[in-house]
CHARMM-style PDB file with segment names, atoms N, HN, CA, C and O in Angstrom:
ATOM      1  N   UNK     1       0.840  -1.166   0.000  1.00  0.00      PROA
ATOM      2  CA  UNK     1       0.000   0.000   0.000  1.00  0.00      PROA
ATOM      3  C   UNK     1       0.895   1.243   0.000  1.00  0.00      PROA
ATOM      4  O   UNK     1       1.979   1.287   0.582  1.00  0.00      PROA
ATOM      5  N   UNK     2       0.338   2.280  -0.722  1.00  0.00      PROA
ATOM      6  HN  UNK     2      -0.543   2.244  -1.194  1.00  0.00      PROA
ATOM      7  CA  UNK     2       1.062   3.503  -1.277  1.00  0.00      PROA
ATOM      8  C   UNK     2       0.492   4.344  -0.374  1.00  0.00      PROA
ATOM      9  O   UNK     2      -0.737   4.301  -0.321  1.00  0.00      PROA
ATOM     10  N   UNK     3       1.292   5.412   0.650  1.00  0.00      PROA
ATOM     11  HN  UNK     3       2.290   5.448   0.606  1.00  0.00      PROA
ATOM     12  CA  UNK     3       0.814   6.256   1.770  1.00  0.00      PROA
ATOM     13  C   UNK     3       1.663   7.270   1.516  1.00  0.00      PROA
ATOM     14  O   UNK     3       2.851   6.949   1.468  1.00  0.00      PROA
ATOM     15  N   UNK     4       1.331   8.666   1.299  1.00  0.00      PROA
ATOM     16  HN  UNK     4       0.367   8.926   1.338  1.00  0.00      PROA
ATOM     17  CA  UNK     4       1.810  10.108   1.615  1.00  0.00      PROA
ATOM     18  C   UNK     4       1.380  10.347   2.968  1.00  0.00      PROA
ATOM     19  O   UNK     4       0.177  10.522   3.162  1.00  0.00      PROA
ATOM     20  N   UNK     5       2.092  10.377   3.818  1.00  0.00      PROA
ATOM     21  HN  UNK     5       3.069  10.235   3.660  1.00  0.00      PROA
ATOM     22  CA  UNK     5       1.618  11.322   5.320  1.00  0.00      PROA
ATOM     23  C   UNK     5       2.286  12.508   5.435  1.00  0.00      PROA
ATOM     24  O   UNK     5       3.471  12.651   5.132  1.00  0.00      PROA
ATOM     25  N   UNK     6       1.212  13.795   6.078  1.00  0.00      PROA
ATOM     26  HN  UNK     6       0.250  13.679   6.324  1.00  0.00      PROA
ATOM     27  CA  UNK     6       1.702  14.397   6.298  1.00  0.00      PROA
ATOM     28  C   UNK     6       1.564  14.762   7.878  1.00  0.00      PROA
ATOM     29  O   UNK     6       0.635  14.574   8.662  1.00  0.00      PROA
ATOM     30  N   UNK     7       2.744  15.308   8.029  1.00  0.00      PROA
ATOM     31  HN  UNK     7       3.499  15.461   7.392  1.00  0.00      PROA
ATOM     32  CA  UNK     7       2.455  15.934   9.831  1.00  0.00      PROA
ATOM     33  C   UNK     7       2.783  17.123   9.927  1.00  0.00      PROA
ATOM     34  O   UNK     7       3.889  17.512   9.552  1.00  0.00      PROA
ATOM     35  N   UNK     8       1.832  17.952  10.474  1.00  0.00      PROA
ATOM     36  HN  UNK     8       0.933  17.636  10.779  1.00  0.00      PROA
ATOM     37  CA  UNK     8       1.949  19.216  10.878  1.00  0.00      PROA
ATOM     38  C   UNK     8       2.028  20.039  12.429  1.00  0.00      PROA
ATOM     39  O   UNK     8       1.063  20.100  13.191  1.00  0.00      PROA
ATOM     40  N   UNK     9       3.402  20.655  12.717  1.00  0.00      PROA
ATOM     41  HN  UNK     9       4.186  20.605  12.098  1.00  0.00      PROA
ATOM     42  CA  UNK     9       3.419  20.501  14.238  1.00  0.00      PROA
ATOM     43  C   UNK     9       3.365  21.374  14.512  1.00  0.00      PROA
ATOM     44  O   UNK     9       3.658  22.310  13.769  1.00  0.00      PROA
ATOM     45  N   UNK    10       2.928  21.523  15.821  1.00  0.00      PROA
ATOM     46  HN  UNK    10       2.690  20.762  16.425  1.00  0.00      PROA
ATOM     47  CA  UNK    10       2.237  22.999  16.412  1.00  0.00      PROA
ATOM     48  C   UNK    10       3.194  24.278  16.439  1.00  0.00      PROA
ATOM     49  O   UNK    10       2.930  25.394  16.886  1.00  0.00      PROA
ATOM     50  N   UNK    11       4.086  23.937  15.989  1.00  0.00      PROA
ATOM     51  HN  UNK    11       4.301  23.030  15.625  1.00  0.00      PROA
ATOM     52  CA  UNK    11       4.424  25.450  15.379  1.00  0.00      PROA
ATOM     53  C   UNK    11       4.859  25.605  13.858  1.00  0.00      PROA
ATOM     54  O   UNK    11       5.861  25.981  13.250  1.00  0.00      PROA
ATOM     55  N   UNK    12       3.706  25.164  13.581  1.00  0.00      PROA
ATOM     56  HN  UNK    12       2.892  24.857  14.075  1.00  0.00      PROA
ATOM     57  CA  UNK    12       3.884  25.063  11.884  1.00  0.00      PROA
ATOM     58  C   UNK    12       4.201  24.419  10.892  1.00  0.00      PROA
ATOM     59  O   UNK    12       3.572  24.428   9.833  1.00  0.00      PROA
ATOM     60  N   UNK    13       5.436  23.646  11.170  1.00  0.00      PROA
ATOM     61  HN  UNK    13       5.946  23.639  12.029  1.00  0.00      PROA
ATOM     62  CA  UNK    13       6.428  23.123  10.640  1.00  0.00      PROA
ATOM     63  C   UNK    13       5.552  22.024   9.962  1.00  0.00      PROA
ATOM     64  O   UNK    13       4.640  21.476  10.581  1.00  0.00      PROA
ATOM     65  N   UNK    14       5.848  21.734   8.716  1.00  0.00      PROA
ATOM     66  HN  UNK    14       6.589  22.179   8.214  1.00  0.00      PROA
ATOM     67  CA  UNK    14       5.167  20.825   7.908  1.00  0.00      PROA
ATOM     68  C   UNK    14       6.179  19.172   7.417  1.00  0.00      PROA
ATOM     69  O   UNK    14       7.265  19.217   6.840  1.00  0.00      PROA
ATOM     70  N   UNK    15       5.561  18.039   7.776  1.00  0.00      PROA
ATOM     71  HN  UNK    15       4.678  18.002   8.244  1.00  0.00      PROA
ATOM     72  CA  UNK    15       6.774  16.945   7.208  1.00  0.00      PROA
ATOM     73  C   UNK    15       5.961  15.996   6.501  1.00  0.00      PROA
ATOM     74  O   UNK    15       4.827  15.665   6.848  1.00  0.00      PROA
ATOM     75  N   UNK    16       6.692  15.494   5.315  1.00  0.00      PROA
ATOM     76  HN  UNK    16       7.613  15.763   5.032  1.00  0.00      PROA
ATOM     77  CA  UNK    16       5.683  14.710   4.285  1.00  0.00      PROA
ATOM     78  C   UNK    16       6.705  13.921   4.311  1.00  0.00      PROA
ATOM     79  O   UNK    16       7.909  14.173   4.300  1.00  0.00      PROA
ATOM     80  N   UNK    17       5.981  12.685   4.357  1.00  0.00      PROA
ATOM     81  HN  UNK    17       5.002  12.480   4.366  1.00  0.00      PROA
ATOM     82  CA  UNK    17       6.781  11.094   4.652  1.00  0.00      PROA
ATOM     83  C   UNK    17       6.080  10.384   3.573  1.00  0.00      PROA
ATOM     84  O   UNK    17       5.174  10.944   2.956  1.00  0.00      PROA
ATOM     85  N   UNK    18       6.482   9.072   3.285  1.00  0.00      PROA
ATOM     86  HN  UNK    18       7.218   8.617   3.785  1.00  0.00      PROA
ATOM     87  CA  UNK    18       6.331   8.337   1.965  1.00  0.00      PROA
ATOM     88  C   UNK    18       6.461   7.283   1.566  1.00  0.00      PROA
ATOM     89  O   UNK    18       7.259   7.076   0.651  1.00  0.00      PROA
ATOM     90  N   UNK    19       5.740   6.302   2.107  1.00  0.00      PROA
ATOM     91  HN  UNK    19       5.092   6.470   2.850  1.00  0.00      PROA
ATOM     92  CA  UNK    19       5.277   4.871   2.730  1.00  0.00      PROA
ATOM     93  C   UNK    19       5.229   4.002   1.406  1.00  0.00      PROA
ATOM     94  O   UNK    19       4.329   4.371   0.652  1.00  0.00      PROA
ATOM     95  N   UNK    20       5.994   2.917   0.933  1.00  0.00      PROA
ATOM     96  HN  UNK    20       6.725   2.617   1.544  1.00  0.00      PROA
ATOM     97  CA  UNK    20       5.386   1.811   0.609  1.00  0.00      PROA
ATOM     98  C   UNK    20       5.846   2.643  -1.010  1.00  0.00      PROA
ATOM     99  O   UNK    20       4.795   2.802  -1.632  1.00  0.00      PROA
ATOM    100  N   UNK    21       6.836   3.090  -1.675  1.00  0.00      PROA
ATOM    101  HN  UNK    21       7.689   2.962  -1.170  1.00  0.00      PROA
ATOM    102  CA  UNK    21       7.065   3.728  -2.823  1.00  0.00      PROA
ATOM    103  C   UNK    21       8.136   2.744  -3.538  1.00  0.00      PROA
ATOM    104  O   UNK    21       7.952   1.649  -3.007  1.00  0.00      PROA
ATOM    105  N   UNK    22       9.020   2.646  -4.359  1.00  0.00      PROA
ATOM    106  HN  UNK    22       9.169   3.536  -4.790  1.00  0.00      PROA
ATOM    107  CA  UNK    22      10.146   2.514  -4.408  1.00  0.00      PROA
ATOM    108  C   UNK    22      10.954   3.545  -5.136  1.00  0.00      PROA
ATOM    109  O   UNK    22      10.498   4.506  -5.756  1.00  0.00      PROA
ATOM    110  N   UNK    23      12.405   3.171  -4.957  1.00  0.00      PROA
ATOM    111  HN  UNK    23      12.776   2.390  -4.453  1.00  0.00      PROA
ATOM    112  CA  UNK    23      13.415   4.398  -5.911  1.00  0.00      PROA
ATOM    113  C   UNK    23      12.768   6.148  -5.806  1.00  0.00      PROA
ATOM    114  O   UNK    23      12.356   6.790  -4.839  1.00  0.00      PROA
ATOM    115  N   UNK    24      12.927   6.529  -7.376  1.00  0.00      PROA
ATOM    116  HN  UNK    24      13.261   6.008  -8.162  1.00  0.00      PROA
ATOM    117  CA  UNK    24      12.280   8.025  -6.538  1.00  0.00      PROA
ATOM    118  C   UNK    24      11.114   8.399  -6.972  1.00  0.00      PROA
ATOM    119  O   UNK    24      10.754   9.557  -7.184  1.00  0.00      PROA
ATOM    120  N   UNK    25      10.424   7.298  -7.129  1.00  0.00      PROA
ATOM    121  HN  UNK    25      10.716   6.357  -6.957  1.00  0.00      PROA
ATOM    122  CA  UNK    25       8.631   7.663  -7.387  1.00  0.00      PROA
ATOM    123  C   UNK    25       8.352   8.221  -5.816  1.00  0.00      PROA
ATOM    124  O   UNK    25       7.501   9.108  -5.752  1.00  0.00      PROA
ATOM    125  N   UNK    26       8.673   8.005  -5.157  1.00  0.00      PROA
ATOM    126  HN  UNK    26       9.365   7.285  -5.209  1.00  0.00      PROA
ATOM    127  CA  UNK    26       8.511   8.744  -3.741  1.00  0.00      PROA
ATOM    128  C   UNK    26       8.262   9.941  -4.272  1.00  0.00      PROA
ATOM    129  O   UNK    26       7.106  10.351  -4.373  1.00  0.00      PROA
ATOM    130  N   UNK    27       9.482  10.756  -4.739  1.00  0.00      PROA
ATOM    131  HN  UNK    27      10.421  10.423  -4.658  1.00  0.00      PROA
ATOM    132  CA  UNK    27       9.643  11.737  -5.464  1.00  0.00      PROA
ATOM    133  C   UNK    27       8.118  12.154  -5.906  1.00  0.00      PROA
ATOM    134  O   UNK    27       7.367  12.626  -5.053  1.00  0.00      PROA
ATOM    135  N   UNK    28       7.907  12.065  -6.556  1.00  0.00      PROA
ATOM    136  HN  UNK    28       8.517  11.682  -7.250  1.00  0.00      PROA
ATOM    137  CA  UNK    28       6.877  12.235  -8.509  1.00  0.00      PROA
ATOM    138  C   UNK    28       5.596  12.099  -7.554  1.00  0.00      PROA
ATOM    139  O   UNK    28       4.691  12.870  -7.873  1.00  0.00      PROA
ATOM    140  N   UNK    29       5.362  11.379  -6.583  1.00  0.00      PROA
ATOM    141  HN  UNK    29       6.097  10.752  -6.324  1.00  0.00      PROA
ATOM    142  CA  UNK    29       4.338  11.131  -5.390  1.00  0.00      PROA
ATOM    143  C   UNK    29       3.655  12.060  -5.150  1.00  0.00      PROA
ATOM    144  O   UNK    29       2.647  12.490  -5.711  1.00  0.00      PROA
ATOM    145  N   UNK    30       4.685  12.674  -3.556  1.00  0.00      PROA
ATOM    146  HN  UNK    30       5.504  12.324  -3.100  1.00  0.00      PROA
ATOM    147  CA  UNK    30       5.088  13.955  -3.104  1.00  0.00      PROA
ATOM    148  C   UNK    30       5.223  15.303  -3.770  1.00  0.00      PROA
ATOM    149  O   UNK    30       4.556  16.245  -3.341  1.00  0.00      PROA
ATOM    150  N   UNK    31       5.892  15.427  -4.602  1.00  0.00      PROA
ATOM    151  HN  UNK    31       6.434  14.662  -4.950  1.00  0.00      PROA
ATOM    152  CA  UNK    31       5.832  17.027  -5.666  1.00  0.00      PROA
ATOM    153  C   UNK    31       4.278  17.551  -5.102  1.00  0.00      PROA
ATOM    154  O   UNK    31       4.106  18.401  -4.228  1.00  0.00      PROA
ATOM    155  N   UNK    32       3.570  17.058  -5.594  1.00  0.00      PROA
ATOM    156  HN  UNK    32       3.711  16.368  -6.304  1.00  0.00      PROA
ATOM    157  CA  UNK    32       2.854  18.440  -5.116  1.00  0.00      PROA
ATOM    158  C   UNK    32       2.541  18.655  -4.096  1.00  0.00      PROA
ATOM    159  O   UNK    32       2.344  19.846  -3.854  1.00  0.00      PROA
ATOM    160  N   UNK    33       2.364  17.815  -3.147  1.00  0.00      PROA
ATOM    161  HN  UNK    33       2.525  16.848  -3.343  1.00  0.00      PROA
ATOM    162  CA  UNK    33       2.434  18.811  -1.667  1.00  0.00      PROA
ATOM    163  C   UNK    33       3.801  19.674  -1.276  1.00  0.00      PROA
ATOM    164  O   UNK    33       3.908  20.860  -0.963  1.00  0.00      PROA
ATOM    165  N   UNK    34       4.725  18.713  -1.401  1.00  0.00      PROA
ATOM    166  HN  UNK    34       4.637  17.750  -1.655  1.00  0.00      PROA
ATOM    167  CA  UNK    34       5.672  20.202  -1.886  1.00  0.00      PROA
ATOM    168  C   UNK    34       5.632  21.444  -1.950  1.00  0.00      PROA
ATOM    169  O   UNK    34       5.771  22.388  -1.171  1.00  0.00      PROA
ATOM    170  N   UNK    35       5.319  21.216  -3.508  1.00  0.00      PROA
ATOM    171  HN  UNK    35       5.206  20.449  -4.141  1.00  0.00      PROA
ATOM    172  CA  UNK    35       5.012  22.479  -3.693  1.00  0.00      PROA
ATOM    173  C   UNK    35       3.765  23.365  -3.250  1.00  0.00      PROA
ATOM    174  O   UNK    35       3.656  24.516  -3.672  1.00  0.00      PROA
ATOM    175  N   UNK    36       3.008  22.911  -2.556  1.00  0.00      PROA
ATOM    176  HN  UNK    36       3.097  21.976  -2.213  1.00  0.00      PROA
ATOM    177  CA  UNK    36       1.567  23.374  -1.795  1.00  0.00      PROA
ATOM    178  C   UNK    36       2.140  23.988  -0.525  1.00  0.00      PROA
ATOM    179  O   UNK    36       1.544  24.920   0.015  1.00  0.00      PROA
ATOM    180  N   UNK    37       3.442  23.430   0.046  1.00  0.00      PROA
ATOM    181  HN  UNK    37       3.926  22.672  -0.392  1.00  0.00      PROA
ATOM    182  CA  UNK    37       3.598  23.436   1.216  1.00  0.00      PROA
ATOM    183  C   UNK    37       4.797  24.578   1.367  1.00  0.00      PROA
ATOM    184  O   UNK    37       5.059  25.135   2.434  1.00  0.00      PROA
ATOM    185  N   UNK    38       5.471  24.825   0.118  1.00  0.00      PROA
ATOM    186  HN  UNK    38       5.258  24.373  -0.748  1.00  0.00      PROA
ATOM    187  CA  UNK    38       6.410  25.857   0.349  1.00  0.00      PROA
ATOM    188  C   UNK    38       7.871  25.178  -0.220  1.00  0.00      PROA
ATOM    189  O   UNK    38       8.129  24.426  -1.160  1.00  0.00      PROA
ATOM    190  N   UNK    39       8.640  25.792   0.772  1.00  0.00      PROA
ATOM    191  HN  UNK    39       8.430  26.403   1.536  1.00  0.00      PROA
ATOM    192  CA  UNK    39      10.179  25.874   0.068  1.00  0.00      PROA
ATOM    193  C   UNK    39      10.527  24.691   1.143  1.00  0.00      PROA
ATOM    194  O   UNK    39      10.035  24.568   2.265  1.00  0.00      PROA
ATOM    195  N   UNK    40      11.663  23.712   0.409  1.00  0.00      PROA
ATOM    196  HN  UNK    40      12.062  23.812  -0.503  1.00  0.00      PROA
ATOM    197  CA  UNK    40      11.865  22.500   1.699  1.00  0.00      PROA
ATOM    198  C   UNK    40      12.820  23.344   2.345  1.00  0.00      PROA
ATOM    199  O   UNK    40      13.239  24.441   1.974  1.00  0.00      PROA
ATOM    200  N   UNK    41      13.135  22.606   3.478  1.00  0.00      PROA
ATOM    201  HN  UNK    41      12.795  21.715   3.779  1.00  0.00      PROA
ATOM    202  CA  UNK    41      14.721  22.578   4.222  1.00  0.00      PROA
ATOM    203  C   UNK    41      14.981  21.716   4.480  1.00  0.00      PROA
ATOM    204  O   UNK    41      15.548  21.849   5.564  1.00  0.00      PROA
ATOM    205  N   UNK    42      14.974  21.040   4.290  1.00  0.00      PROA
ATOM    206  HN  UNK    42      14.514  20.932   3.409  1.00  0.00      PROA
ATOM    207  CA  UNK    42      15.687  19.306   4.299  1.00  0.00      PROA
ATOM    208  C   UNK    42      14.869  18.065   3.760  1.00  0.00      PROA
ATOM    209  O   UNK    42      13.666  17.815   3.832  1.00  0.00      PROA
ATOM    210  N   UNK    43      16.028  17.299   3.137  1.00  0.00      PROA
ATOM    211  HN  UNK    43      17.006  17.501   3.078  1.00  0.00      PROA
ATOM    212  CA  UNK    43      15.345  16.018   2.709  1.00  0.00      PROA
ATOM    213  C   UNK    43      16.206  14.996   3.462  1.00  0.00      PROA
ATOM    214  O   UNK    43      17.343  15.367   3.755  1.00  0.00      PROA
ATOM    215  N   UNK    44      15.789  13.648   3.849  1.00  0.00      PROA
ATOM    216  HN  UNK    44      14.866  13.346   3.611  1.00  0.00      PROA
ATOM    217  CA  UNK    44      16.203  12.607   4.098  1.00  0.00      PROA
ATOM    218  C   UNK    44      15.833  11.175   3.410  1.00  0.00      PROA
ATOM    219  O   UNK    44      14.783  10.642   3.767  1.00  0.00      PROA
ATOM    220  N   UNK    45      16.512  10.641   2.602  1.00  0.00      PROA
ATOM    221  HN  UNK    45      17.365  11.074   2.312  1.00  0.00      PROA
ATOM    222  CA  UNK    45      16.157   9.662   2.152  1.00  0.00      PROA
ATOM    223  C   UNK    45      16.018   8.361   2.885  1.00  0.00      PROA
ATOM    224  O   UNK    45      16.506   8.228   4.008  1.00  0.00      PROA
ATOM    225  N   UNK    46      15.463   7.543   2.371  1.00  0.00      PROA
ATOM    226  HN  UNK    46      15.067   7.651   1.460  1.00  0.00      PROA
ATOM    227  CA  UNK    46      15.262   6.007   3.155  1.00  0.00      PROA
ATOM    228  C   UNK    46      16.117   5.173   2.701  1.00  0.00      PROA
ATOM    229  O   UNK    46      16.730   5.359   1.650  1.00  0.00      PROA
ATOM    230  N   UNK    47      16.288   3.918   3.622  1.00  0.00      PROA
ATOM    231  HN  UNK    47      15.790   3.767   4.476  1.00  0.00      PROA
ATOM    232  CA  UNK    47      17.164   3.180   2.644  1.00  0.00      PROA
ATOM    233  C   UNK    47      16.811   2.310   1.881  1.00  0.00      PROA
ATOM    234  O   UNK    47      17.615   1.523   1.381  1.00  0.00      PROA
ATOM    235  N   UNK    48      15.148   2.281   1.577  1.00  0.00      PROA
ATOM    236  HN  UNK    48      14.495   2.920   1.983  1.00  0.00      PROA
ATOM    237  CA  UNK    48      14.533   1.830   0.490  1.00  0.00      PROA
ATOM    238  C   UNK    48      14.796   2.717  -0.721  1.00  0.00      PROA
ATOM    239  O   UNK    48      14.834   2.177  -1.826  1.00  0.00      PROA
ATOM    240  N   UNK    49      14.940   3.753  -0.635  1.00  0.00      PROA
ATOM    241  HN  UNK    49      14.909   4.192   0.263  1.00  0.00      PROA
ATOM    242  CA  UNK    49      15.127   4.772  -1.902  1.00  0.00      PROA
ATOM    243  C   UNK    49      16.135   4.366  -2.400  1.00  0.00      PROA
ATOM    244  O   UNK    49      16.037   3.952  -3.556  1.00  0.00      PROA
ATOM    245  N   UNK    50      17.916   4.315  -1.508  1.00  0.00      PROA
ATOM    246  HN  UNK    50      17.995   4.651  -0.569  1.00  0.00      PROA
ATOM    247  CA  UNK    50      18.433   3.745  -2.371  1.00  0.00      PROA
ATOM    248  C   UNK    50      18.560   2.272  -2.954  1.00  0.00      PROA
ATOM    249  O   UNK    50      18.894   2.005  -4.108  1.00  0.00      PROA
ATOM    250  N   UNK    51      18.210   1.286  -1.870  1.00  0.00      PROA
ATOM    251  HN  UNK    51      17.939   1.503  -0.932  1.00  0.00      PROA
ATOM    252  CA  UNK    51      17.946  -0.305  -2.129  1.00  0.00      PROA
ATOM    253  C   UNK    51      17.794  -0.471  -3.590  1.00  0.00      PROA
ATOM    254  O   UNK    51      18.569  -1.066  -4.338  1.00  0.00      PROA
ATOM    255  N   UNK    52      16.129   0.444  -4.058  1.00  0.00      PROA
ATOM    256  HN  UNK    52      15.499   0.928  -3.450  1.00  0.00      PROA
ATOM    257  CA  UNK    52      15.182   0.053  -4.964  1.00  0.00      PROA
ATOM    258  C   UNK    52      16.419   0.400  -6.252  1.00  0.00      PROA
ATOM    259  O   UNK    52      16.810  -0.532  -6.955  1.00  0.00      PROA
ATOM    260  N   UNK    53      16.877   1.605  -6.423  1.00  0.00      PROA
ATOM    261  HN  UNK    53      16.559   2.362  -5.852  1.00  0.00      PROA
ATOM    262  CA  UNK    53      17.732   2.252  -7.065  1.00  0.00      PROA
ATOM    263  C   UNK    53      18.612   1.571  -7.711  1.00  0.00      PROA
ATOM    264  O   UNK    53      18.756   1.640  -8.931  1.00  0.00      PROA
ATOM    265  N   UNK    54      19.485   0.630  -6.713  1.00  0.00      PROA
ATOM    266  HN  UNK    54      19.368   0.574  -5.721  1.00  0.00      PROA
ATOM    267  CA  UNK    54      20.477  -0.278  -6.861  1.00  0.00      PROA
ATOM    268  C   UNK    54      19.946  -1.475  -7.929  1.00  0.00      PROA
ATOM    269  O   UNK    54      20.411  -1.926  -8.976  1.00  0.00      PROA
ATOM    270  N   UNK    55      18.770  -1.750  -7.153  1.00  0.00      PROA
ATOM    271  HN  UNK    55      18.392  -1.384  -6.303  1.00  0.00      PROA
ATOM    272  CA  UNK    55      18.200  -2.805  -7.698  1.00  0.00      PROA
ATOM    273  C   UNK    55      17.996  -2.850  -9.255  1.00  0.00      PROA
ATOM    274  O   UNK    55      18.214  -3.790 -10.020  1.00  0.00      PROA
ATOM    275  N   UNK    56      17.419  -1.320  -9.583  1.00  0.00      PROA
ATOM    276  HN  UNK    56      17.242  -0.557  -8.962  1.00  0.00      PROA
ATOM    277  CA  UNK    56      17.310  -1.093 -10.382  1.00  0.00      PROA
ATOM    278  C   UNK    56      17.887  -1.173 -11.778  1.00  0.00      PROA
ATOM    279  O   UNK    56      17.577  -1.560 -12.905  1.00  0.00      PROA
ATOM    280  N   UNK    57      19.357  -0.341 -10.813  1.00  0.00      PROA
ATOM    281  HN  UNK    57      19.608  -0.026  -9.898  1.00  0.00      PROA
ATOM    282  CA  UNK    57      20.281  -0.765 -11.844  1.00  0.00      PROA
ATOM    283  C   UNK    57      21.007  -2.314 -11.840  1.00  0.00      PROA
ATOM    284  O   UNK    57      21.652  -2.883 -12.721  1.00  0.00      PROA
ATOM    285  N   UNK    58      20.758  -2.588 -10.963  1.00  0.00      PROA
ATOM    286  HN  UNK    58      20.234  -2.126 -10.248  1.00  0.00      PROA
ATOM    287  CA  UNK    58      21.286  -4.243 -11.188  1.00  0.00      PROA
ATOM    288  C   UNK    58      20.198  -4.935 -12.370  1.00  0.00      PROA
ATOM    289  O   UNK    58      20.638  -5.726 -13.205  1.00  0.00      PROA
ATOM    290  N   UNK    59      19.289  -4.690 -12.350  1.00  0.00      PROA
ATOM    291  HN  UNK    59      18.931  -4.047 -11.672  1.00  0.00      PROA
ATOM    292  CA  UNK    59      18.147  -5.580 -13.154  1.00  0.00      PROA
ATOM    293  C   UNK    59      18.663  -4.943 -14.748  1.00  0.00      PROA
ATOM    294  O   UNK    59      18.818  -5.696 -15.710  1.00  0.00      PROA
ATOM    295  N   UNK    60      18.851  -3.698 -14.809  1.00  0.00      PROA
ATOM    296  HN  UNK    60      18.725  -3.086 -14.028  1.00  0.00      PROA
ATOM    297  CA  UNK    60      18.886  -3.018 -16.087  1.00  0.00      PROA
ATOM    298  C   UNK    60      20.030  -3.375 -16.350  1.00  0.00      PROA
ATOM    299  O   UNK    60      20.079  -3.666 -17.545  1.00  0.00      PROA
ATOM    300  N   UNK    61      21.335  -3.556 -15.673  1.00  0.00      PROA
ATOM    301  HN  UNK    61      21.295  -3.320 -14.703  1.00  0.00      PROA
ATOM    302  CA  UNK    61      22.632  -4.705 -16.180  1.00  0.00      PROA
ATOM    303  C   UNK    61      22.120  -5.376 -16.813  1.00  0.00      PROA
ATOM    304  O   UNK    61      22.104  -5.029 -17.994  1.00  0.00      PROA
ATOM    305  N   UNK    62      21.650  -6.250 -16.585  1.00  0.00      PROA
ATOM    306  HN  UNK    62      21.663  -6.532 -15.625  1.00  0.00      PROA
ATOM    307  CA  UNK    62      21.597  -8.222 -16.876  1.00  0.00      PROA
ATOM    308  C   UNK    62      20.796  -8.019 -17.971  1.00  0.00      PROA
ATOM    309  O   UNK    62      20.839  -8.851 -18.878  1.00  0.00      PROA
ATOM    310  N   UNK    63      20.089  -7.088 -18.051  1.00  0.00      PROA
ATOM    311  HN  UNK    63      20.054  -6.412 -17.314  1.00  0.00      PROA
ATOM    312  CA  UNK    63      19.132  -6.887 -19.632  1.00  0.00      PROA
ATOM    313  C   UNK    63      20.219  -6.973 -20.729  1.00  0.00      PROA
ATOM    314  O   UNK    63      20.144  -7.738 -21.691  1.00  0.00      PROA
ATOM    315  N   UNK    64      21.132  -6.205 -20.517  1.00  0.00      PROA
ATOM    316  HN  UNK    64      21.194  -5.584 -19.736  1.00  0.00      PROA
ATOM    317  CA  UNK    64      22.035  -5.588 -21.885  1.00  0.00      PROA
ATOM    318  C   UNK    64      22.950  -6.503 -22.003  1.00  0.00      PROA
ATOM    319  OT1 UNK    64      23.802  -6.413 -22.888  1.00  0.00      PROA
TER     320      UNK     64
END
């Protein structure tokens, strides 16, 4: 299951998290709250983001 959460804490501060994605469709997800939400100040990736990534390119090796 595919989940955007967002949390908003009592002094404003806005955090969008990104459940159940792989690589950087997280990314492409998210964009528009993003951009709904303003300018970031920090990102942290998961280590599914890069896992999937790897994977990625491991699978796209063995094709060629």
């Amino acid at each position: 299951m595919k989940i955007i959460q967002v949390v908003v804490s009592p002094d404003g501060t806005t955090k969008v998290e990104t459940n159940g994605f792989s690589g950087s469709s997280c990314r492409q997800a998210s964009e528009f709250l993003e951009h709904a939400l303003g300018s970031r100040q920090s990102e942290r990736m998961k280590s599914e983001f890069h896992q999937s990534h790897e994977s990625n390119l491991n699978t796209q090796a063995r094709q060629h």
